[in-house]
Amino acid sequence: MSQRKTLIIVPTFNEAENILDLYSNIRKYAPYQDILFVDDGSADDTRDNIAEIIKKDQRVHILKRSKKEGIAKAYISGFLWGLNGDYEWFQQMDADLSHDAAYLEEIEKLKKENQVIIASRYMKKGGVEKRNFFRRMVTFLGCRYLKFILQCPLKDLTGGFNCWQRDVISSLSLEEIASRGFIFQAELKFMAYKKGFKITEFPYVFKERQKGHSKIDYRIISEGLFMPIFMNLRCR
Ligand SMILES: Nc1nc2c(ncn2[C@@H]2O[C@H](COP(=O)(O)OP(=O)(O)O)[C@@H](O)[C@H]2O)c(=O)[nH]1
Ligand SMILES: [Mg+2]
């Protein structure tokens, strides 16, 4: 692995059943990278499990937030935490094992020539495994809708397995981010695209979680419908 210092940011809300497996998967492929869990007041054993890991691995950190405010705020807090350190890259990763840590090796290689690396489900050799038909359709149609409204060529605007160079994150106006849920991923990518950063996508296969529950709800899905229109108007 290269020397470019990376912070892997993992937002968590009630992910106790996944934390230990996630940690050992990450360590197989990224033995020396720092990990920051951003926990929004999980009510299960998530924090205890993270504390056990921290006792043994000083490269693991936790940012404790008091209440659940959505992944956008969790990630923004994580980025700000990382910007206070000397990290060169910020890697986003879900806690539920949907983002296979094996891809971290490929991402590492792509850092040489890019500033933003997006794992894309919607490329040849990419895909979605085990997700129910409704979620598949919501995500697939959502991506098509976004591409159309935003006139943006990126193939996977809503995916959450992305890596950002420090300069990109520090130049984006994080305080202007209006989204709360998954559409935040598109807002961030659209801002980076508009600013002309070097972005690449590579194919990956998303795996639906096997343990714990999704936190998505109809409020988050409906935000995904109106927020792109706002994003489009804002950039005119
Ligand atoms: N800190 C924090 N993490 C969250 C929140 N909502 C979801 N997450 C985490 O974000 C990741 C993706 O959430 P998930 O529910 O799996 O979304 P889905 O894959 O779209 O169904 C998981 O690691 C969740 O634990 C939140 O409000 N705060
Ligand atoms: Mg998930």
Coordinates of C-alpha atoms and ligand atoms in Angstrom, one line a residue:
M1 CA 0.0 0.0 0.0
S2 CA 1.2 3.5 -0.7
Q3 CA 2.2 6.1 1.7
R4 CA -0.6 8.5 0.8
K5 CA -2.4 9.0 4.1
T6 CA -6.0 8.0 3.9
L7 CA -8.9 8.3 6.4
I8 CA -11.6 5.8 6.0
I9 CA -14.8 7.4 7.2
V10 CA -17.6 5.0 8.2
P11 CA -21.0 6.5 9.4
T12 CA -22.8 4.2 11.8
F13 CA -26.2 4.0 13.3
N14 CA -27.1 0.8 15.0
E15 CA -24.5 -1.4 13.2
A16 CA -23.3 -3.5 16.1
E17 CA -23.7 -6.8 14.1
N18 CA -21.5 -5.5 11.3
I19 CA -18.7 -3.6 13.0
L20 CA -16.2 -6.4 13.8
D21 CA -16.5 -8.0 10.4
L22 CA -16.2 -4.7 8.7
Y23 CA -13.0 -3.9 10.7
S24 CA -11.3 -7.2 9.9
N25 CA -12.2 -6.9 6.3
I26 CA -10.8 -3.4 6.1
R27 CA -7.6 -4.5 7.9
K28 CA -7.1 -7.3 5.3
Y29 CA -6.7 -4.7 2.5
A30 CA -5.8 -1.5 4.3
P31 CA -3.7 -2.5 7.3
Y32 CA -2.3 0.9 8.0
Q33 CA -5.0 3.3 7.1
D34 CA -6.8 5.3 9.8
I35 CA -10.5 4.6 10.3
L36 CA -13.0 7.1 11.7
F37 CA -16.4 5.8 12.8
V38 CA -19.0 8.6 13.0
D39 CA -21.7 7.4 15.2
D40 CA -25.0 9.2 15.7
G41 CA -26.0 7.9 19.1
S42 CA -26.5 4.2 18.3
A43 CA -28.7 2.5 20.9
D44 CA -27.2 -1.0 20.3
D45 CA -23.6 -2.2 21.0
T46 CA -22.0 -0.3 18.1
R47 CA -20.1 2.1 20.3
D48 CA -18.9 -0.8 22.7
N49 CA -17.7 -2.8 19.7
I50 CA -15.8 0.2 18.3
A51 CA -14.3 0.8 21.8
E52 CA -13.0 -2.8 21.8
I53 CA -11.3 -2.2 18.4
I54 CA -9.8 1.1 19.5
K55 CA -8.2 -0.6 22.6
K56 CA -6.2 -2.7 20.2
D57 CA -5.7 -0.4 17.2
Q58 CA -4.6 3.2 17.6
R59 CA -5.4 3.9 14.0
V60 CA -9.1 3.6 14.7
H61 CA -11.1 6.6 16.0
I62 CA -14.7 7.4 16.9
L63 CA -16.6 10.7 16.5
K64 CA -19.6 10.5 18.8
R65 CA -22.6 12.6 17.9
S66 CA -25.6 12.8 20.1
K67 CA -28.5 12.1 17.8
K68 CA -29.3 10.7 14.4
E69 CA -29.2 13.5 11.8
G70 CA -28.7 11.6 8.5
I71 CA -25.5 10.5 6.7
A72 CA -24.9 14.0 5.2
K73 CA -24.2 15.6 8.6
A74 CA -22.3 12.5 9.7
Y75 CA -20.0 12.7 6.7
I76 CA -19.5 16.4 6.9
S77 CA -18.5 16.1 10.6
G78 CA -16.1 13.3 9.5
F79 CA -14.6 15.3 6.7
L80 CA -14.1 18.3 9.1
W81 CA -12.5 16.0 11.6
G82 CA -10.1 14.7 8.9
L83 CA -9.3 18.1 7.6
N84 CA -7.9 18.9 11.1
G85 CA -5.4 16.1 10.6
D86 CA -2.9 15.5 7.8
Y87 CA -4.9 13.2 5.7
E88 CA -4.5 13.3 1.9
W89 CA -7.5 11.2 1.0
F90 CA -10.9 10.6 2.5
Q91 CA -12.5 7.2 1.7
Q92 CA -16.2 6.8 2.3
M93 CA -17.5 3.4 3.3
D94 CA -20.8 2.0 4.7
A95 CA -20.7 -0.1 7.8
D96 CA -23.0 -2.8 6.6
L97 CA -20.5 -4.7 4.4
S98 CA -22.2 -3.5 1.2
H99 CA -18.8 -2.0 0.1
D100 CA -16.3 -4.8 -0.2
A101 CA -13.0 -3.7 1.3
A102 CA -11.2 -5.8 -1.4
Y103 CA -11.8 -2.8 -3.7
L104 CA -9.6 -0.6 -1.6
E105 CA -6.5 -2.0 -3.4
E106 CA -7.9 -0.9 -6.8
I107 CA -8.9 2.5 -5.4
E108 CA -5.3 2.9 -4.1
K109 CA -4.0 2.5 -7.7
L110 CA -6.5 5.0 -9.1
K111 CA -5.3 7.7 -6.7
K112 CA -2.2 8.2 -8.8
E113 CA -4.0 9.9 -11.6
N114 CA -7.3 11.1 -10.1
Q115 CA -8.8 13.4 -7.4
V116 CA -12.1 11.7 -7.0
I117 CA -12.6 7.9 -7.3
I118 CA -16.2 6.6 -7.5
A119 CA -17.1 3.0 -7.2
S120 CA -19.9 2.6 -9.8
R121 CA -22.7 0.0 -9.9
Y122 CA -23.8 1.1 -13.3
M123 CA -20.8 0.1 -15.5
K124 CA -20.0 -3.1 -17.3
K125 CA -18.9 -5.6 -14.6
G126 CA -20.5 -3.5 -11.9
G127 CA -23.8 -4.4 -10.3
V128 CA -26.1 -4.9 -7.3
E129 CA -26.4 -8.2 -5.5
K130 CA -29.2 -9.5 -3.3
R131 CA -31.1 -6.2 -3.2
N132 CA -34.9 -6.4 -3.4
F133 CA -36.6 -5.4 -6.7
F134 CA -38.1 -2.2 -5.1
R135 CA -34.7 -0.9 -3.9
R136 CA -33.0 -1.8 -7.1
M137 CA -35.6 0.2 -9.1
V138 CA -35.5 3.2 -6.8
T139 CA -31.7 3.4 -7.1
F140 CA -31.5 2.6 -10.8
L141 CA -34.3 5.0 -11.8
G142 CA -33.0 7.6 -9.3
C143 CA -29.6 7.6 -11.0
R144 CA -31.2 8.0 -14.5
Y145 CA -33.4 10.8 -13.2
L146 CA -30.4 12.6 -11.6
K147 CA -28.3 12.3 -14.7
F148 CA -31.1 13.8 -16.7
I149 CA -31.9 16.7 -14.3
L150 CA -28.2 17.5 -13.6
Q151 CA -26.9 16.8 -17.1
C152 CA -24.0 15.2 -15.4
P153 CA -22.1 12.3 -17.1
L154 CA -21.2 10.4 -13.9
K155 CA -22.8 7.0 -14.0
D156 CA -23.3 6.4 -10.2
L157 CA -24.3 9.6 -8.6
T158 CA -25.9 8.2 -5.5
G159 CA -23.4 5.5 -4.6
G160 CA -21.6 5.9 -1.2
F161 CA -18.3 4.1 -1.9
N162 CA -16.2 7.1 -3.0
C163 CA -12.7 8.4 -2.3
W164 CA -11.8 12.1 -2.3
Q165 CA -8.6 14.0 -2.3
R166 CA -8.1 16.5 0.5
D167 CA -8.0 19.5 -1.9
V168 CA -11.4 18.5 -3.3
I169 CA -13.1 18.3 0.0
S170 CA -11.4 21.4 1.4
S171 CA -12.5 23.4 -1.7
L172 CA -16.2 22.3 -1.6
S173 CA -18.6 24.5 0.4
L174 CA -19.6 21.8 2.9
E175 CA -21.6 24.3 4.8
E176 CA -23.8 24.8 1.7
I177 CA -24.8 21.1 1.5
A178 CA -28.6 21.0 1.7
S179 CA -29.2 17.3 1.6
R180 CA -29.6 15.0 4.7
G181 CA -29.8 11.5 3.2
F182 CA -28.2 9.5 0.4
I183 CA -28.7 12.3 -2.2
F184 CA -25.9 14.0 -0.4
Q185 CA -23.6 11.7 -2.3
A186 CA -24.9 13.2 -5.6
E187 CA -24.7 16.8 -4.3
L188 CA -21.0 16.3 -3.4
K189 CA -20.2 14.6 -6.7
F190 CA -22.0 17.3 -8.7
M191 CA -20.1 20.1 -6.9
A192 CA -16.8 18.3 -7.7
Y193 CA -17.8 17.8 -11.3
K194 CA -18.8 21.5 -11.7
K195 CA -15.5 22.6 -10.2
G196 CA -13.6 20.5 -12.8
F197 CA -11.8 18.0 -10.6
K198 CA -10.4 14.9 -12.1
I199 CA -13.0 12.2 -11.4
T200 CA -12.9 8.5 -12.4
E201 CA -15.4 5.7 -12.0
F202 CA -14.6 2.0 -11.8
P203 CA -17.1 -0.9 -11.7
Y204 CA -18.0 -2.6 -8.4
V205 CA -20.6 -4.9 -7.2
F206 CA -22.7 -3.6 -4.3
K207 CA -23.9 -6.3 -1.9
E208 CA -27.0 -5.8 0.1
R209 CA -26.6 -5.9 3.9
Q210 CA -27.1 -9.3 5.5
K211 CA -27.3 -8.1 9.1
G212 CA -29.0 -5.1 10.7
H213 CA -31.5 -2.8 9.0
S214 CA -31.4 -0.1 6.4
K215 CA -32.1 3.4 7.7
I216 CA -33.6 4.6 4.5
D217 CA -37.2 5.9 4.7
Y218 CA -39.7 7.7 2.5
R219 CA -38.6 11.1 3.7
I220 CA -35.1 10.3 2.4
I221 CA -36.4 8.9 -0.9
S222 CA -38.6 12.0 -1.4
E223 CA -35.6 14.3 -0.7
G224 CA -33.9 12.4 -3.5
L225 CA -36.7 13.6 -5.9
F226 CA -36.7 17.3 -5.2
M227 CA -33.1 18.0 -4.2
P228 CA -31.7 17.5 -7.7
I229 CA -34.0 20.3 -9.0
F230 CA -32.7 22.6 -6.3
M231 CA -29.1 21.5 -7.0
N232 CA -29.6 22.3 -10.7
L233 CA -31.1 25.7 -10.0
R234 CA -28.4 26.6 -7.5
C235 CA -25.6 26.1 -10.0
R236 CA -27.0 28.3 -12.8
Ligands
LIG1 N1 -23.9 8.4 11.6 C1 -25.0 8.1 10.9 N2 -24.9 7.0 10.1 C2 -26.0 6.7 9.4 C3 -27.2 7.4 9.4 N3 -28.1 6.8 8.5 C4 -27.4 5.8 8.0 N4 -26.2 5.7 8.5 C5 -25.1 4.7 8.1 O1 -24.9 4.9 6.7 C6 -24.6 3.7 6.1 C7 -25.6 3.5 5.0 O2 -26.9 3.3 5.6 P1 -27.9 2.2 5.2 O3 -29.0 2.3 6.1 O4 -27.3 0.9 5.0 O5 -28.5 2.8 3.8 P2 -28.9 2.0 2.5 O6 -27.7 1.1 2.1 O7 -29.2 3.0 1.5 O8 -30.0 1.1 2.8 C8 -24.6 2.7 7.2 O9 -23.3 2.5 7.6 C9 -25.5 3.3 8.2 O10 -25.2 2.8 9.6 C10 -27.2 8.5 10.3 O11 -28.2 9.2 10.4 N5 -26.1 8.8 11.0
MG2 MG -26.8 -0.2 3.3

